[in-house]
Short mmCIF file of C-alpha atoms in Angstrom, two decimals:
data_model
loop_
_atom_site.label_atom_id
_atom_site.label_comp_id
_atom_site.label_asym_id
_atom_site.label_seq_id
_atom_site.Cartn_x
_atom_site.Cartn_y
_atom_site.Cartn_z
CA MET U 1 -3.24 -1.69 -6.87
CA VAL U 2 -2.98 -2.02 -3.19
CA ARG U 3 -0.68 -3.82 -0.72
CA ASN U 4 0.15 -4.08 3.04
CA LEU U 5 2.45 -1.26 3.68
CA LYS U 6 4.88 -1.30 6.71
CA ALA U 7 7.24 1.62 7.86
CA ARG U 8 7.60 3.26 4.43
CA GLY U 9 6.91 6.76 5.53
CA LEU U 10 4.43 9.10 4.14
CA ALA U 11 7.11 11.02 1.93
CA GLY U 12 8.14 7.66 0.23
CA GLU U 13 4.45 6.91 -0.35
CA LEU U 14 3.75 10.23 -1.85
CA ALA U 15 6.98 10.25 -3.99
CA ALA U 16 5.97 6.73 -5.29
CA GLU U 17 2.27 7.95 -6.14
CA PHE U 18 3.80 10.98 -7.86
CA VAL U 19 6.21 9.16 -10.19
CA GLY U 20 3.86 6.20 -10.70
CA THR U 21 0.93 8.58 -11.88
CA MET U 22 3.53 10.56 -14.04
CA ILE U 23 4.44 7.31 -15.83
CA LEU U 24 0.72 6.59 -16.30
CA ILE U 25 0.00 9.99 -17.94
CA LEU U 26 3.18 10.08 -19.88
CA PHE U 27 2.08 7.14 -21.87
CA GLY U 28 -1.77 8.16 -21.69
CA CYS U 29 -1.58 11.81 -22.88
CA GLY U 30 1.28 11.02 -25.05
CA VAL U 31 -0.61 8.60 -27.33
CA VAL U 32 -3.58 10.87 -27.49
CA ALA U 33 -1.38 13.58 -28.62
CA GLN U 34 0.04 11.32 -31.23
CA VAL U 35 -3.25 10.25 -32.58
CA VAL U 36 -5.31 13.47 -32.48
CA ALA U 37 -2.49 16.00 -33.43
CA ALA U 38 -0.30 13.79 -35.64
CA GLY U 39 -2.84 11.41 -36.97
CA ILE U 40 -0.76 8.32 -36.12
CA GLY U 41 -2.54 5.56 -34.62
CA ASP U 42 -6.25 4.97 -33.72
CA HIS U 43 -8.78 4.33 -30.82
CA ASP U 44 -7.02 0.89 -30.20
CA SER U 45 -3.73 2.64 -29.83
CA ILE U 46 -5.16 4.96 -27.26
CA ALA U 47 -6.80 2.02 -25.22
CA TRP U 48 -3.52 -0.12 -25.24
CA ALA U 49 -1.30 2.82 -24.33
CA TRP U 50 -3.50 3.78 -21.54
CA GLY U 51 -3.67 0.29 -20.29
CA ILE U 52 0.18 -0.37 -20.54
CA GLY U 53 0.75 3.07 -18.81
CA VAL U 54 -1.14 1.88 -15.73
CA THR U 55 0.57 -1.49 -15.66
CA LEU U 56 4.19 0.37 -15.78
CA GLY U 57 3.00 3.00 -13.33
CA ILE U 58 1.89 0.20 -10.91
CA TYR U 59 5.17 -1.54 -11.27
CA VAL U 60 6.99 1.53 -10.49
CA ALA U 61 5.13 2.41 -7.39
CA SER U 62 3.62 -0.68 -5.94
CA ARG U 63 6.07 -1.74 -3.44
CA ILE U 64 6.31 1.46 -1.76
CA SER U 65 2.79 3.07 -1.84
CA GLY U 66 0.56 0.45 -3.25
CA ALA U 67 0.22 2.25 -6.47
CA HIS U 68 -3.28 3.74 -6.23
CA LEU U 69 -2.73 6.30 -8.97
CA ASN U 70 -6.11 7.40 -8.67
CA PRO U 71 -7.97 9.48 -5.90
CA ALA U 72 -11.13 7.44 -6.48
CA ILE U 73 -9.41 4.30 -5.83
CA THR U 74 -7.69 5.89 -2.70
CA VAL U 75 -11.14 6.96 -1.38
CA ALA U 76 -12.60 3.40 -2.13
CA LEU U 77 -9.71 1.94 -0.17
CA ALA U 78 -10.49 4.28 2.77
CA VAL U 79 -14.12 3.37 2.94
CA PHE U 80 -13.73 -0.34 2.54
CA LYS U 81 -10.12 -1.46 3.10
CA GLY U 82 -8.72 0.27 6.09
CA PHE U 83 -6.51 2.67 4.32
CA SER U 84 -5.82 5.67 6.43
CA TRP U 85 -8.18 8.67 5.71
CA ARG U 86 -5.29 11.07 6.97
CA LYS U 87 -3.38 9.90 3.78
CA VAL U 88 -6.21 10.43 1.48
CA ALA U 89 -5.82 14.07 0.51
CA PRO U 90 -1.90 13.69 0.45
CA TYR U 91 -2.23 10.71 -1.94
CA ALA U 92 -4.57 12.64 -4.10
CA LEU U 93 -2.49 15.82 -4.25
CA ALA U 94 0.70 13.78 -5.11
CA GLN U 95 -1.45 11.85 -7.87
CA THR U 96 -2.65 15.09 -9.25
CA ALA U 97 0.82 16.66 -9.29
CA GLY U 98 2.30 13.71 -11.03
CA ALA U 99 -0.31 14.05 -13.65
CA PHE U 100 0.18 17.83 -14.04
CA VAL U 101 4.04 17.20 -14.45
CA ALA U 102 3.62 14.34 -17.06
CA ALA U 103 1.09 16.39 -18.94
CA LEU U 104 3.49 19.44 -19.07
CA LEU U 105 6.27 17.14 -20.63
CA VAL U 106 3.69 15.78 -23.09
CA ARG U 107 2.66 19.54 -23.94
CA TRP U 108 6.25 20.64 -24.30
CA ASN U 109 7.28 17.78 -26.39
CA TYR U 110 4.44 17.94 -28.84
CA THR U 111 4.28 21.70 -28.94
CA GLU U 112 5.03 22.14 -32.72
CA VAL U 113 2.56 19.28 -33.69
CA LEU U 114 -0.19 20.67 -31.39
CA ASN U 115 0.20 24.31 -32.74
CA ALA U 116 0.17 22.99 -36.36
CA ALA U 117 -2.88 20.88 -35.88
CA ASP U 118 -4.76 23.50 -33.75
CA PRO U 119 -3.14 27.00 -33.73
CA GLY U 120 -5.94 28.34 -31.47
CA LEU U 121 -5.60 25.58 -28.92
CA THR U 122 -9.17 24.83 -28.99
CA ILE U 123 -11.62 21.98 -28.28
CA LYS U 124 -10.08 20.35 -31.35
CA THR U 125 -7.04 19.31 -29.32
CA GLN U 126 -8.17 19.97 -25.74
CA GLY U 127 -9.13 16.22 -25.44
CA VAL U 128 -5.49 15.42 -25.64
CA PHE U 129 -5.04 16.24 -21.88
CA SER U 130 -8.66 16.09 -20.48
CA THR U 131 -11.84 14.56 -21.22
CA LEU U 132 -15.05 15.78 -22.74
CA PRO U 133 -18.55 14.56 -23.10
CA GLY U 134 -18.90 12.52 -26.13
CA ASN U 135 -15.20 13.20 -26.74
CA GLY U 136 -16.01 16.51 -27.65
CA THR U 137 -17.85 15.40 -31.04
CA LEU U 138 -20.65 12.94 -30.06
CA PRO U 139 -24.20 13.87 -29.01
CA VAL U 140 -23.72 13.19 -25.20
CA GLY U 141 -24.58 15.64 -22.50
CA ASP U 142 -22.93 16.38 -19.18
CA TRP U 143 -25.18 14.24 -17.30
CA GLY U 144 -24.85 11.40 -19.72
CA ALA U 145 -21.01 11.83 -19.04
CA PHE U 146 -21.60 11.98 -15.21
CA ARG U 147 -23.57 8.60 -15.33
CA ASP U 148 -20.88 7.05 -17.68
CA GLN U 149 -18.09 7.85 -15.11
CA ILE U 150 -19.97 6.52 -12.22
CA ILE U 151 -20.50 3.27 -14.24
CA GLY U 152 -16.89 3.02 -15.52
CA THR U 153 -15.12 3.81 -12.36
CA ALA U 154 -17.40 1.36 -10.50
CA ILE U 155 -16.23 -1.45 -12.81
CA LEU U 156 -12.63 -0.49 -12.26
CA ALA U 157 -12.88 -0.27 -8.48
CA LEU U 158 -14.88 -3.71 -8.21
CA VAL U 159 -12.44 -5.49 -10.56
CA ILE U 160 -9.25 -3.90 -8.89
CA PHE U 161 -10.78 -5.20 -5.44
CA ALA U 162 -11.18 -8.71 -6.87
CA ILE U 163 -7.74 -8.68 -8.38
CA THR U 164 -5.93 -7.73 -5.26
CA ASP U 165 -8.00 -9.93 -2.92
CA LEU U 166 -5.88 -13.03 -2.02
CA ARG U 167 -8.81 -14.81 -0.70
CA ASN U 168 -10.29 -14.54 -4.32
CA THR U 169 -8.44 -15.83 -7.46
CA ALA U 170 -5.63 -13.38 -7.31
CA PRO U 171 -3.04 -13.36 -10.12
CA ALA U 172 0.21 -15.04 -9.19
CA ALA U 173 3.93 -14.25 -9.90
CA ASN U 174 3.43 -10.42 -9.48
CA LEU U 175 1.05 -10.27 -12.46
CA ALA U 176 -1.75 -8.29 -10.88
CA PRO U 177 -0.35 -5.04 -12.49
CA VAL U 178 -0.67 -6.54 -15.92
CA VAL U 179 -4.12 -7.85 -15.22
CA VAL U 180 -5.10 -4.18 -13.91
CA GLY U 181 -3.71 -2.76 -17.28
CA PHE U 182 -5.82 -5.24 -19.36
CA LEU U 183 -8.76 -4.12 -17.12
CA VAL U 184 -8.13 -0.42 -18.38
CA VAL U 185 -7.70 -1.38 -21.83
CA ALA U 186 -11.21 -3.36 -21.82
CA ILE U 187 -12.87 -0.28 -19.97
CA GLY U 188 -11.30 2.06 -22.82
CA MET U 189 -12.71 -0.29 -25.57
CA ALA U 190 -16.05 -0.68 -24.05
CA TRP U 191 -16.81 2.51 -22.04
CA GLY U 192 -14.84 5.12 -24.08
CA THR U 193 -17.61 6.90 -25.89
CA ASN U 194 -19.67 8.81 -23.56
CA ALA U 195 -16.74 10.71 -21.61
CA GLY U 196 -13.51 9.29 -22.59
CA TYR U 197 -13.15 7.12 -19.66
CA ALA U 198 -11.22 9.44 -17.27
CA ILE U 199 -12.30 7.04 -14.31
CA ASN U 200 -9.62 9.08 -12.43
CA PRO U 201 -9.92 12.52 -10.97
CA ALA U 202 -5.97 13.12 -10.98
CA ARG U 203 -5.74 11.83 -14.37
CA ASP U 204 -8.40 14.44 -15.62
CA PHE U 205 -7.75 17.55 -13.44
CA GLY U 206 -3.91 17.73 -13.54
CA PRO U 207 -3.62 17.72 -17.29
CA ARG U 208 -6.77 19.91 -17.31
CA LEU U 209 -5.08 22.49 -15.19
CA MET U 210 -1.81 22.25 -16.97
CA SER U 211 -3.49 22.68 -20.39
CA TRP U 212 -5.31 25.81 -19.11
CA LEU U 213 -2.07 27.45 -17.88
CA THR U 214 -0.41 26.78 -21.22
CA GLY U 215 -2.98 28.45 -23.49
CA TYR U 216 -6.08 26.15 -23.57
CA ASP U 217 -8.56 28.85 -22.47
CA THR U 218 -11.44 26.60 -22.61
CA ALA U 219 -9.90 23.91 -20.72
CA PHE U 220 -12.35 23.92 -17.83
CA THR U 221 -15.31 23.92 -19.99
CA ASP U 222 -16.86 21.65 -22.62
CA GLN U 223 -17.95 21.95 -26.26
CA TYR U 224 -21.36 23.40 -24.77
CA GLY U 225 -19.49 25.95 -22.79
CA TYR U 226 -20.49 24.25 -19.39
CA PRO U 227 -18.16 24.03 -16.59
CA TYR U 228 -17.40 20.41 -17.03
CA TRP U 229 -14.07 20.03 -14.97
CA TRP U 230 -15.90 18.92 -11.78
CA ILE U 231 -17.76 15.81 -13.36
CA PRO U 232 -14.43 13.70 -13.89
CA ILE U 233 -13.68 14.42 -10.33
CA VAL U 234 -16.98 13.79 -8.53
CA ALA U 235 -18.30 11.11 -10.70
CA PRO U 236 -15.44 8.85 -10.47
CA ILE U 237 -15.28 8.93 -6.54
CA ILE U 238 -19.02 7.96 -6.50
CA GLY U 239 -18.44 5.26 -8.96
CA ALA U 240 -15.42 3.93 -6.93
CA VAL U 241 -17.25 3.72 -3.67
CA ILE U 242 -20.23 1.98 -5.48
CA GLY U 243 -17.90 -0.55 -7.22
CA GLY U 244 -16.16 -1.36 -3.86
CA ALA U 245 -19.41 -1.68 -1.98
CA ILE U 246 -20.73 -4.14 -4.79
CA TYR U 247 -17.44 -6.16 -4.19
CA LYS U 248 -17.70 -6.12 -0.28
CA TYR U 249 -21.35 -7.02 -0.11
CA PHE U 250 -21.68 -9.37 -3.08
CA ILE U 251 -18.32 -11.05 -3.18
CA GLU U 252 -16.09 -10.48 -0.33
CA ARG U 253 -18.45 -11.68 2.32
CA TYR U 254 -18.84 -15.02 0.77
CA LEU U 255 -15.01 -15.80 0.36
CA PRO U 256 -13.20 -18.13 2.61
CA ALA U 257 -11.40 -16.59 5.68
CA GLU U 258 -8.04 -17.79 4.49
CA PRO U 259 -6.27 -16.88 1.07
CA ALA U 260 -6.45 -19.62 -1.50
CA PRO U 261 -3.31 -21.72 -1.70
CA GLU U 262 -2.43 -20.72 -5.13
CA ALA U 263 -2.58 -17.13 -4.41
CA LEU U 264 0.12 -17.19 -1.75
CA PRO U 265 3.09 -16.50 -4.09
CA ALA U 266 1.32 -13.15 -4.75
CA LYS U 267 1.90 -11.89 -1.12
CA ASP U 268 3.64 -8.71 -2.44
CA ILE U 269 0.27 -7.47 -3.82
CA GLU U 270 -1.75 -7.79 -0.48
CA ARG U 271 -4.57 -5.38 -0.03
CA VAL U 272 -4.31 -2.71 2.66
CA SER U 273 -6.55 -4.27 5.37
#
């Protein structure tokens, strides 16, 4: 989610990104812990909770920071939408910190259940906090996961750019966060096999670091022993830039100069530029 920001102050924007991302991860990692460690729910529960978490995180942060909640989206906004490059690193750090704290709360709350399901804190429950190729069990290699994360994040960025563009058919009545949530649900249901649809460096690295600090010795590697941690960071950034480029050069350039009349009530969710 993006919007036109005026005189909010960087500290306020970073606080909003921190809390918005924290809300996202509380629901996301929380539901995976419930499904994986307690056996309550299934893949659909995970997809829906992640999507709802995105929606709620956006509603929490949008008015102050634009609710990027994702370093890959922040980079794409800097490349294509005029978002200040000097804010990219601070936003990414705030997002990662929010994800770290949320994952720590999930880890603490589900301590007993996680220890009962996986006393050694192994790959079996590592996926509660961070992604793995093939979700740790399917025959997908690291480069297959890298490809998957590029594609999935390209879809995410492309559609977010469309949803938040008032010159396109933007959702009215402040419903854009709901539509973005549905987008994440759809990505989870259609693109969750090869790499667990991290599509967000902060979502993956913050919880990954937390899990390593709290007993998951293999947190930075995958089931093959490969140092996997960098893939959900680099691939989503590449994908977001590709998705933004597709929107800019295949859609945006052909839109009318003025916003569609029906989009005007949604002025609170303007893009950065």
